[in-house]
Amino acid sequence: MNPVGVFDSGVGGLSTLAALQAELPTERFVYFADTANAPYGERGDAYVIAHSRQVVEHLLRAHDIKALVVACNTATTAAIHVLRAEFPALPIVGLEPALKPAVATSRTGHIAVLATRGTLASARYAALRDSFAGATTVRPVPCDGLVKAIEGFDSATIAALCERYMAEAGPFGDGPGQVDTVVLGCTHYPLVKDELQRHAPPTLRFIDTGAPVAQQTRRVLTSLGRLADDNSEGGLVLESSGVLAVLEAAAARWLPARSQSAAVPAANAAA
C-alpha cells in the first residue's frame, strides 16, 4: 500500500504526525521537513506556494503517495488551494487554527490565537475568523521567533518567548473579559505546550488540530478505498531538505513511539 505524505516547513508537523500514527497505526507515512527553506510563517504567499509545490512533486515522484496531509498552518492558508488545483488526483488534507471549537467551548467569549504572522495575516484566517467568531473576542498573537527557537532546540529562547506571548494573550481566567481558551495555531506550538502552560492557570484550555486532522484523514482514505488493511504494518520514512539529523533528533524527542522504517535524506528535493 502506498504511503501517506505528511509535510511541514520544519519539525512542527511532528505533532500532527503523532496524532496520525495514533489514529492510523497500520498506515505507512513519509514525513518531509522543508527545513532548508523554513520558516514559512514569516515569508510571503508566493514563496510558500513555490516550495509547497516542489515538496508535493517530490513526494509523488519519489514515493507515489496516496494522500497528503499539509501539517503546516501557513502552507495550508497560503498554498492548499493551489495544490488542490494543480494535483487534482491527490487527496489533500489541510489544517487551520481551531477557531470553531475554541469559540464553541469558551465560556467567557474571549479567546486568543497563537500563530505565525503569516497565518494571522492571511485571507483564509480572516475568513475563518469572520465565519466562526460571532460575538466572541479573538485576540491574535503573532509569535515571531518561536518556530525558529523550537527548530533550534533553543530552550532558553523558547522559555522567554512562551512567557512573552502568553503575557500578550492574557489576562487569563473565567471572569468577564478574561481569556479562557488559547488556540495553538501552528503545529510547532503543541511541542512546547508544557512551557506555555507554565504561564497559565490550570483552568485554561489549549486547543490544537492534531486529532481532528487525523480523523479527517481516516475519513478521506476510507471514502476512497485507500485505507490500509488492519493487518498491515505501519511505518515511517523521515526526509528533510535540510540536515536530516536535526529531524531525526526532533523525532526522537517528540515522537518517542514512532515506528521508523527508514530515514532518507532529500537534501535537494525542495531547493
PDB file of C-alpha atoms in Angstrom:
ATOM      1  CA  MET A   1       0.000   0.000   0.000  1.00  0.00           C
ATOM      2  CA  ASN A   2       1.342   3.434  -0.914  1.00  0.00           C
ATOM      3  CA  PRO A   3       2.240   5.781   1.949  1.00  0.00           C
ATOM      4  CA  VAL A   4       0.572   8.959   3.157  1.00  0.00           C
ATOM      5  CA  GLY A   5       2.728  12.038   2.777  1.00  0.00           C
ATOM      6  CA  VAL A   6       2.972  14.492   5.671  1.00  0.00           C
ATOM      7  CA  PHE A   7       4.643  17.819   5.041  1.00  0.00           C
ATOM      8  CA  ASP A   8       5.697  20.820   7.116  1.00  0.00           C
ATOM      9  CA  SER A   9       8.247  23.577   6.787  1.00  0.00           C
ATOM     10  CA  GLY A  10      10.108  22.011   9.697  1.00  0.00           C
ATOM     11  CA  VAL A  11       9.627  19.750  12.720  1.00  0.00           C
ATOM     12  CA  GLY A  12       6.316  21.225  13.921  1.00  0.00           C
ATOM     13  CA  GLY A  13       4.257  18.805  11.860  1.00  0.00           C
ATOM     14  CA  LEU A  14       5.547  16.001  14.071  1.00  0.00           C
ATOM     15  CA  SER A  15       2.722  16.953  16.450  1.00  0.00           C
ATOM     16  CA  THR A  16       0.242  16.206  13.650  1.00  0.00           C
ATOM     17  CA  LEU A  17       2.136  13.066  12.662  1.00  0.00           C
ATOM     18  CA  ALA A  18       1.854  11.754  16.229  1.00  0.00           C
ATOM     19  CA  ALA A  19      -1.928  12.148  16.025  1.00  0.00           C
ATOM     20  CA  LEU A  20      -1.989  10.461  12.613  1.00  0.00           C
ATOM     21  CA  GLN A  21       0.012   7.482  13.861  1.00  0.00           C
ATOM     22  CA  ALA A  22      -2.289   7.118  16.862  1.00  0.00           C
ATOM     23  CA  GLU A  23      -5.401   7.243  14.662  1.00  0.00           C
ATOM     24  CA  LEU A  24      -3.970   5.169  11.779  1.00  0.00           C
ATOM     25  CA  PRO A  25      -1.389   2.776  13.252  1.00  0.00           C
ATOM     26  CA  THR A  26      -1.300   0.474  10.203  1.00  0.00           C
ATOM     27  CA  GLU A  27      -0.573   3.257   7.704  1.00  0.00           C
ATOM     28  CA  ARG A  28       2.854   3.987   6.253  1.00  0.00           C
ATOM     29  CA  PHE A  29       3.888   7.641   6.413  1.00  0.00           C
ATOM     30  CA  VAL A  30       6.552   9.752   4.742  1.00  0.00           C
ATOM     31  CA  TYR A  31       7.294  12.911   6.708  1.00  0.00           C
ATOM     32  CA  PHE A  32       9.050  15.696   4.816  1.00  0.00           C
ATOM     33  CA  ALA A  33      10.509  18.692   6.644  1.00  0.00           C
ATOM     34  CA  ASP A  34      11.415  21.566   4.332  1.00  0.00           C
ATOM     35  CA  THR A  35      13.887  22.974   6.819  1.00  0.00           C
ATOM     36  CA  ALA A  36      16.228  24.354   4.162  1.00  0.00           C
ATOM     37  CA  ASN A  37      13.510  26.841   3.239  1.00  0.00           C
ATOM     38  CA  ALA A  38      11.928  27.468   6.646  1.00  0.00           C
ATOM     39  CA  PRO A  39      10.346  29.272   8.331  1.00  0.00           C
ATOM     40  CA  TYR A  40       7.294  29.628   6.106  1.00  0.00           C
ATOM     41  CA  GLY A  41       5.366  31.696   8.638  1.00  0.00           C
ATOM     42  CA  GLU A  42       7.494  34.797   8.088  1.00  0.00           C
ATOM     43  CA  ARG A  43       7.501  34.569   4.265  1.00  0.00           C
ATOM     44  CA  GLY A  44       5.112  35.733   1.562  1.00  0.00           C
ATOM     45  CA  ASP A  45       2.466  33.580  -0.105  1.00  0.00           C
ATOM     46  CA  ALA A  46       4.392  33.247  -3.387  1.00  0.00           C
ATOM     47  CA  TYR A  47       7.387  31.800  -1.562  1.00  0.00           C
ATOM     48  CA  VAL A  48       5.254  29.320   0.382  1.00  0.00           C
ATOM     49  CA  ILE A  49       3.346  28.236  -2.728  1.00  0.00           C
ATOM     50  CA  ALA A  50       6.520  27.638  -4.736  1.00  0.00           C
ATOM     51  CA  HIS A  51       8.182  25.492  -2.093  1.00  0.00           C
ATOM     52  CA  SER A  52       4.992  23.616  -1.208  1.00  0.00           C
ATOM     53  CA  ARG A  53       4.599  22.713  -4.875  1.00  0.00           C
ATOM     54  CA  GLN A  54       8.164  21.374  -5.009  1.00  0.00           C
ATOM     55  CA  VAL A  55       7.625  19.234  -1.925  1.00  0.00           C
ATOM     56  CA  VAL A  56       4.443  17.680  -3.340  1.00  0.00           C
ATOM     57  CA  GLU A  57       6.162  16.961  -6.658  1.00  0.00           C
ATOM     58  CA  HIS A  58       8.975  15.222  -4.784  1.00  0.00           C
ATOM     59  CA  LEU A  59       6.637  13.132  -2.622  1.00  0.00           C
ATOM     60  CA  LEU A  60       4.691  11.982  -5.671  1.00  0.00           C
ATOM     61  CA  ARG A  61       7.788  11.239  -7.729  1.00  0.00           C
ATOM     62  CA  ALA A  62       9.822   9.515  -5.023  1.00  0.00           C
ATOM     63  CA  HIS A  63       7.076   7.789  -3.026  1.00  0.00           C
ATOM     64  CA  ASP A  64       3.879   7.797  -5.106  1.00  0.00           C
ATOM     65  CA  ILE A  65       1.942   8.954  -2.052  1.00  0.00           C
ATOM     66  CA  LYS A  66      -1.776   8.113  -1.953  1.00  0.00           C
ATOM     67  CA  ALA A  67      -2.757  11.192   0.065  1.00  0.00           C
ATOM     68  CA  LEU A  68      -1.132  14.279   1.518  1.00  0.00           C
ATOM     69  CA  VAL A  69      -1.518  15.950   4.908  1.00  0.00           C
ATOM     70  CA  VAL A  70      -0.276  19.542   4.876  1.00  0.00           C
ATOM     71  CA  ALA A  71       0.796  19.660   8.515  1.00  0.00           C
ATOM     72  CA  CYS A  72       1.573  23.368   8.408  1.00  0.00           C
ATOM     73  CA  ASN A  73      -0.890  26.155   9.128  1.00  0.00           C
ATOM     74  CA  THR A  74       0.961  28.656   6.942  1.00  0.00           C
ATOM     75  CA  ALA A  75       1.190  26.296   3.960  1.00  0.00           C
ATOM     76  CA  THR A  76      -2.496  25.466   4.346  1.00  0.00           C
ATOM     77  CA  THR A  77      -3.589  29.098   4.379  1.00  0.00           C
ATOM     78  CA  ALA A  78      -1.251  30.197   1.580  1.00  0.00           C
ATOM     79  CA  ALA A  79      -0.992  27.218  -0.746  1.00  0.00           C
ATOM     80  CA  ILE A  80      -3.569  24.459  -0.298  1.00  0.00           C
ATOM     81  CA  HIS A  81      -5.971  25.900  -2.879  1.00  0.00           C
ATOM     82  CA  VAL A  82      -3.142  25.944  -5.425  1.00  0.00           C
ATOM     83  CA  LEU A  83      -2.041  22.411  -4.561  1.00  0.00           C
ATOM     84  CA  ARG A  84      -5.569  21.056  -4.913  1.00  0.00           C
ATOM     85  CA  ALA A  85      -5.932  22.743  -8.302  1.00  0.00           C
ATOM     86  CA  GLU A  86      -2.562  21.522  -9.610  1.00  0.00           C
ATOM     87  CA  PHE A  87      -2.764  17.974  -8.199  1.00  0.00           C
ATOM     88  CA  PRO A  88      -6.477  17.106  -8.572  1.00  0.00           C
ATOM     89  CA  ALA A  89      -5.951  13.343  -8.288  1.00  0.00           C
ATOM     90  CA  LEU A  90      -4.210  13.669  -4.918  1.00  0.00           C
ATOM     91  CA  PRO A  91      -6.435  13.835  -1.816  1.00  0.00           C
ATOM     92  CA  ILE A  92      -5.094  16.681   0.315  1.00  0.00           C
ATOM     93  CA  VAL A  93      -5.980  17.299   3.955  1.00  0.00           C
ATOM     94  CA  GLY A  94      -5.011  20.661   5.394  1.00  0.00           C
ATOM     95  CA  LEU A  95      -5.295  22.289   8.757  1.00  0.00           C
ATOM     96  CA  GLU A  96      -6.139  25.696  10.073  1.00  0.00           C
ATOM     97  CA  PRO A  97      -6.371  27.337  13.503  1.00  0.00           C
ATOM     98  CA  ALA A  98      -9.102  25.655  15.548  1.00  0.00           C
ATOM     99  CA  LEU A  99     -11.283  28.734  15.922  1.00  0.00           C
ATOM    100  CA  LYS A 100     -14.586  26.900  15.575  1.00  0.00           C
ATOM    101  CA  PRO A 101     -14.105  24.531  18.548  1.00  0.00           C
ATOM    102  CA  ALA A 102     -12.473  27.291  20.584  1.00  0.00           C
ATOM    103  CA  VAL A 103     -15.465  29.587  20.125  1.00  0.00           C
ATOM    104  CA  ALA A 104     -17.824  26.714  20.916  1.00  0.00           C
ATOM    105  CA  THR A 105     -16.090  25.825  24.182  1.00  0.00           C
ATOM    106  CA  SER A 106     -15.273  29.312  25.510  1.00  0.00           C
ATOM    107  CA  ARG A 107     -17.430  30.357  28.441  1.00  0.00           C
ATOM    108  CA  THR A 108     -16.138  33.932  28.702  1.00  0.00           C
ATOM    109  CA  GLY A 109     -16.376  34.740  24.997  1.00  0.00           C
ATOM    110  CA  HIS A 110     -12.690  35.678  24.876  1.00  0.00           C
ATOM    111  CA  ILE A 111     -10.092  33.508  23.134  1.00  0.00           C
ATOM    112  CA  ALA A 112      -6.505  34.017  21.986  1.00  0.00           C
ATOM    113  CA  VAL A 113      -4.862  32.601  18.873  1.00  0.00           C
ATOM    114  CA  LEU A 114      -1.117  31.944  18.952  1.00  0.00           C
ATOM    115  CA  ALA A 115       0.095  31.660  15.357  1.00  0.00           C
ATOM    116  CA  THR A 116       2.717  32.813  12.908  1.00  0.00           C
ATOM    117  CA  ARG A 117       2.445  36.275  11.441  1.00  0.00           C
ATOM    118  CA  GLY A 118       1.836  34.736   8.012  1.00  0.00           C
ATOM    119  CA  THR A 119      -1.143  32.727   9.193  1.00  0.00           C
ATOM    120  CA  LEU A 120      -2.715  35.653  11.047  1.00  0.00           C
ATOM    121  CA  ALA A 121      -2.289  37.957   8.036  1.00  0.00           C
ATOM    122  CA  SER A 122      -3.815  35.502   5.548  1.00  0.00           C
ATOM    123  CA  ALA A 123      -7.173  35.904   3.849  1.00  0.00           C
ATOM    124  CA  ARG A 124      -8.035  32.334   4.826  1.00  0.00           C
ATOM    125  CA  TYR A 125      -7.586  33.109   8.523  1.00  0.00           C
ATOM    126  CA  ALA A 126      -9.657  36.285   8.176  1.00  0.00           C
ATOM    127  CA  ALA A 127     -12.463  34.309   6.551  1.00  0.00           C
ATOM    128  CA  LEU A 128     -12.262  31.669   9.272  1.00  0.00           C
ATOM    129  CA  ARG A 129     -12.443  34.315  11.995  1.00  0.00           C
ATOM    130  CA  ASP A 130     -15.356  36.072  10.319  1.00  0.00           C
ATOM    131  CA  SER A 131     -17.237  32.780   9.896  1.00  0.00           C
ATOM    132  CA  PHE A 132     -16.939  31.499  13.437  1.00  0.00           C
ATOM    133  CA  ALA A 133     -16.058  34.296  15.847  1.00  0.00           C
ATOM    134  CA  GLY A 134     -19.529  35.841  16.077  1.00  0.00           C
ATOM    135  CA  ALA A 135     -19.693  37.785  19.323  1.00  0.00           C
ATOM    136  CA  THR A 136     -16.508  36.157  20.618  1.00  0.00           C
ATOM    137  CA  THR A 137     -13.494  38.407  21.046  1.00  0.00           C
ATOM    138  CA  VAL A 138     -10.492  36.863  19.275  1.00  0.00           C
ATOM    139  CA  ARG A 139      -7.057  38.107  20.322  1.00  0.00           C
ATOM    140  CA  PRO A 140      -4.379  37.326  17.680  1.00  0.00           C
ATOM    141  CA  VAL A 141      -0.839  36.875  18.971  1.00  0.00           C
ATOM    142  CA  PRO A 142       1.864  36.651  16.278  1.00  0.00           C
ATOM    143  CA  CYS A 143       4.650  34.562  17.775  1.00  0.00           C
ATOM    144  CA  ASP A 144       7.711  35.778  15.885  1.00  0.00           C
ATOM    145  CA  GLY A 145      10.805  33.671  16.502  1.00  0.00           C
ATOM    146  CA  LEU A 146       9.117  30.799  18.329  1.00  0.00           C
ATOM    147  CA  VAL A 147       9.247  28.386  15.396  1.00  0.00           C
ATOM    148  CA  LYS A 148      12.933  29.131  14.882  1.00  0.00           C
ATOM    149  CA  ALA A 149      13.648  28.533  18.576  1.00  0.00           C
ATOM    150  CA  ILE A 150      11.804  25.201  18.518  1.00  0.00           C
ATOM    151  CA  GLU A 151      13.629  24.136  15.355  1.00  0.00           C
ATOM    152  CA  GLY A 152      16.927  25.001  17.039  1.00  0.00           C
ATOM    153  CA  PHE A 153      16.127  23.256  20.358  1.00  0.00           C
ATOM    154  CA  ASP A 154      16.881  26.619  21.997  1.00  0.00           C
ATOM    155  CA  SER A 155      15.353  26.034  25.421  1.00  0.00           C
ATOM    156  CA  ALA A 156      16.217  29.453  26.845  1.00  0.00           C
ATOM    157  CA  THR A 157      14.657  31.327  23.930  1.00  0.00           C
ATOM    158  CA  ILE A 158      11.627  29.009  23.902  1.00  0.00           C
ATOM    159  CA  ALA A 159      11.045  29.757  27.591  1.00  0.00           C
ATOM    160  CA  ALA A 160      11.426  33.522  27.113  1.00  0.00           C
ATOM    161  CA  LEU A 161       9.162  33.675  24.077  1.00  0.00           C
ATOM    162  CA  CYS A 162       6.481  31.483  25.642  1.00  0.00           C
ATOM    163  CA  GLU A 163       6.396  33.801  28.656  1.00  0.00           C
ATOM    164  CA  ARG A 164       6.217  36.864  26.408  1.00  0.00           C
ATOM    165  CA  TYR A 165       3.476  35.614  24.105  1.00  0.00           C
ATOM    166  CA  MET A 166       1.350  34.178  26.878  1.00  0.00           C
ATOM    167  CA  ALA A 167       1.511  37.576  28.593  1.00  0.00           C
ATOM    168  CA  GLU A 168       0.238  39.134  25.367  1.00  0.00           C
ATOM    169  CA  ALA A 169      -2.523  36.528  25.098  1.00  0.00           C
ATOM    170  CA  GLY A 170      -3.913  37.185  28.590  1.00  0.00           C
ATOM    171  CA  PRO A 171      -5.299  38.090  31.024  1.00  0.00           C
ATOM    172  CA  PHE A 172      -6.479  34.553  31.671  1.00  0.00           C
ATOM    173  CA  GLY A 173      -9.338  33.365  33.806  1.00  0.00           C
ATOM    174  CA  ASP A 174     -13.025  32.593  33.878  1.00  0.00           C
ATOM    175  CA  GLY A 175     -14.205  36.114  34.640  1.00  0.00           C
ATOM    176  CA  PRO A 176     -15.637  38.810  32.365  1.00  0.00           C
ATOM    177  CA  GLY A 177     -13.159  39.932  29.717  1.00  0.00           C
ATOM    178  CA  GLN A 178     -10.694  37.171  30.533  1.00  0.00           C
ATOM    179  CA  VAL A 179      -9.343  34.635  28.023  1.00  0.00           C
ATOM    180  CA  ASP A 180     -10.275  31.060  28.917  1.00  0.00           C
ATOM    181  CA  THR A 181      -9.220  29.316  25.671  1.00  0.00           C
ATOM    182  CA  VAL A 182      -6.000  29.501  23.646  1.00  0.00           C
ATOM    183  CA  VAL A 183      -5.749  28.178  20.094  1.00  0.00           C
ATOM    184  CA  LEU A 184      -2.350  26.752  19.165  1.00  0.00           C
ATOM    185  CA  GLY A 185      -2.434  27.911  15.569  1.00  0.00           C
ATOM    186  CA  CYS A 186       0.902  26.456  14.454  1.00  0.00           C
ATOM    187  CA  THR A 187       1.875  22.785  14.523  1.00  0.00           C
ATOM    188  CA  HIS A 188       5.130  23.667  16.277  1.00  0.00           C
ATOM    189  CA  TYR A 189       3.378  25.042  19.336  1.00  0.00           C
ATOM    190  CA  PRO A 190       1.927  21.798  20.769  1.00  0.00           C
ATOM    191  CA  LEU A 191       5.542  20.617  21.037  1.00  0.00           C
ATOM    192  CA  VAL A 192       6.118  23.292  23.722  1.00  0.00           C
ATOM    193  CA  LYS A 193       2.677  23.155  25.324  1.00  0.00           C
ATOM    194  CA  ASP A 194       4.206  22.314  28.719  1.00  0.00           C
ATOM    195  CA  GLU A 195       6.209  25.549  28.612  1.00  0.00           C
ATOM    196  CA  LEU A 196       3.143  27.565  27.582  1.00  0.00           C
ATOM    197  CA  GLN A 197       1.143  26.048  30.438  1.00  0.00           C
ATOM    198  CA  ARG A 198       3.694  27.322  32.943  1.00  0.00           C
ATOM    199  CA  HIS A 199       2.328  30.813  32.309  1.00  0.00           C
ATOM    200  CA  ALA A 200      -1.362  29.975  32.567  1.00  0.00           C
ATOM    201  CA  PRO A 201      -3.868  28.945  35.220  1.00  0.00           C
ATOM    202  CA  PRO A 202      -4.771  25.237  35.267  1.00  0.00           C
ATOM    203  CA  THR A 203      -8.269  26.017  34.000  1.00  0.00           C
ATOM    204  CA  LEU A 204      -7.015  27.494  30.705  1.00  0.00           C
ATOM    205  CA  ARG A 205      -7.900  25.325  27.706  1.00  0.00           C
ATOM    206  CA  PHE A 206      -5.442  24.803  24.841  1.00  0.00           C
ATOM    207  CA  ILE A 207      -6.840  23.615  21.513  1.00  0.00           C
ATOM    208  CA  ASP A 208      -4.906  22.323  18.510  1.00  0.00           C
ATOM    209  CA  THR A 209      -5.857  20.469  15.340  1.00  0.00           C
ATOM    210  CA  GLY A 210      -3.893  17.204  15.541  1.00  0.00           C
ATOM    211  CA  ALA A 211      -6.722  14.806  16.412  1.00  0.00           C
ATOM    212  CA  PRO A 212      -9.353  16.366  14.101  1.00  0.00           C
ATOM    213  CA  VAL A 213      -6.904  16.281  11.168  1.00  0.00           C
ATOM    214  CA  ALA A 214      -6.109  12.626  11.846  1.00  0.00           C
ATOM    215  CA  GLN A 215      -9.818  11.780  11.977  1.00  0.00           C
ATOM    216  CA  GLN A 216     -10.440  13.650   8.718  1.00  0.00           C
ATOM    217  CA  THR A 217      -7.556  11.763   7.086  1.00  0.00           C
ATOM    218  CA  ARG A 218      -9.166   8.471   8.102  1.00  0.00           C
ATOM    219  CA  ARG A 219     -12.482   9.594   6.599  1.00  0.00           C
ATOM    220  CA  VAL A 220     -10.824  10.603   3.324  1.00  0.00           C
ATOM    221  CA  LEU A 221      -8.851   7.377   2.979  1.00  0.00           C
ATOM    222  CA  THR A 222     -11.911   5.286   3.827  1.00  0.00           C
ATOM    223  CA  SER A 223     -14.137   7.075   1.315  1.00  0.00           C
ATOM    224  CA  LEU A 224     -11.589   6.465  -1.457  1.00  0.00           C
ATOM    225  CA  GLY A 225     -10.910   2.844  -0.523  1.00  0.00           C
ATOM    226  CA  ARG A 226      -7.283   3.669   0.279  1.00  0.00           C
ATOM    227  CA  LEU A 227      -7.228   2.850   3.987  1.00  0.00           C
ATOM    228  CA  ALA A 228      -4.522   0.351   4.931  1.00  0.00           C
ATOM    229  CA  ASP A 229      -5.667  -3.111   5.931  1.00  0.00           C
ATOM    230  CA  ASP A 230      -5.875  -3.806   9.659  1.00  0.00           C
ATOM    231  CA  ASN A 231      -3.163  -6.430   9.245  1.00  0.00           C
ATOM    232  CA  SER A 232      -0.758  -4.028   7.539  1.00  0.00           C
ATOM    233  CA  GLU A 233       2.424  -2.983   9.273  1.00  0.00           C
ATOM    234  CA  GLY A 234       2.736   0.755   9.715  1.00  0.00           C
ATOM    235  CA  GLY A 235       5.982   2.567   9.126  1.00  0.00           C
ATOM    236  CA  LEU A 236       7.666   5.921   8.823  1.00  0.00           C
ATOM    237  CA  VAL A 237      10.219   7.450   6.483  1.00  0.00           C
ATOM    238  CA  LEU A 238      11.813  10.726   7.558  1.00  0.00           C
ATOM    239  CA  GLU A 239      13.085  13.155   4.935  1.00  0.00           C
ATOM    240  CA  SER A 240      14.413  16.693   5.066  1.00  0.00           C
ATOM    241  CA  SER A 241      15.570  19.310   2.604  1.00  0.00           C
ATOM    242  CA  GLY A 242      17.996  20.377   5.309  1.00  0.00           C
ATOM    243  CA  VAL A 243      20.041  18.365   7.787  1.00  0.00           C
ATOM    244  CA  LEU A 244      18.349  15.014   8.315  1.00  0.00           C
ATOM    245  CA  ALA A 245      19.997  14.535  11.718  1.00  0.00           C
ATOM    246  CA  VAL A 246      18.083  17.554  13.036  1.00  0.00           C
ATOM    247  CA  LEU A 247      14.768  15.994  12.023  1.00  0.00           C
ATOM    248  CA  GLU A 248      15.810  12.634  13.493  1.00  0.00           C
ATOM    249  CA  ALA A 249      16.684  14.324  16.789  1.00  0.00           C
ATOM    250  CA  ALA A 250      13.330  16.091  16.825  1.00  0.00           C
ATOM    251  CA  ALA A 251      11.500  12.839  16.095  1.00  0.00           C
ATOM    252  CA  ALA A 252      13.384  11.117  18.897  1.00  0.00           C
ATOM    253  CA  ARG A 253      12.353  13.902  21.264  1.00  0.00           C
ATOM    254  CA  TRP A 254       8.755  14.483  20.214  1.00  0.00           C
ATOM    255  CA  LEU A 255       7.774  11.220  18.544  1.00  0.00           C
ATOM    256  CA  PRO A 256       9.052   8.634  21.043  1.00  0.00           C
ATOM    257  CA  ALA A 257       6.667   5.868  19.990  1.00  0.00           C
ATOM    258  CA  ARG A 258       7.350   6.155  16.289  1.00  0.00           C
ATOM    259  CA  SER A 259       7.978   3.116  14.102  1.00  0.00           C
ATOM    260  CA  GLN A 260      10.679   4.315  11.760  1.00  0.00           C
ATOM    261  CA  SER A 261      11.190   2.070   8.755  1.00  0.00           C
ATOM    262  CA  ALA A 262      13.817   4.252   7.116  1.00  0.00           C
ATOM    263  CA  ALA A 263      15.397   7.675   7.210  1.00  0.00           C
ATOM    264  CA  VAL A 264      16.136   9.021   3.775  1.00  0.00           C
ATOM    265  CA  PRO A 265      17.952  12.323   3.172  1.00  0.00           C
ATOM    266  CA  ALA A 266      16.453  14.528   0.485  1.00  0.00           C
ATOM    267  CA  ALA A 267      18.826  17.442   0.549  1.00  0.00           C
ATOM    268  CA  ASN A 268      17.899  18.823  -2.872  1.00  0.00           C
ATOM    269  CA  ALA A 269      14.247  17.795  -3.074  1.00  0.00           C
ATOM    270  CA  ALA A 270      12.858  21.214  -2.284  1.00  0.00           C
ATOM    271  CA  ALA A 271      15.752  23.517  -3.049  1.00  0.00           C
TER     272      ALA A 271
END
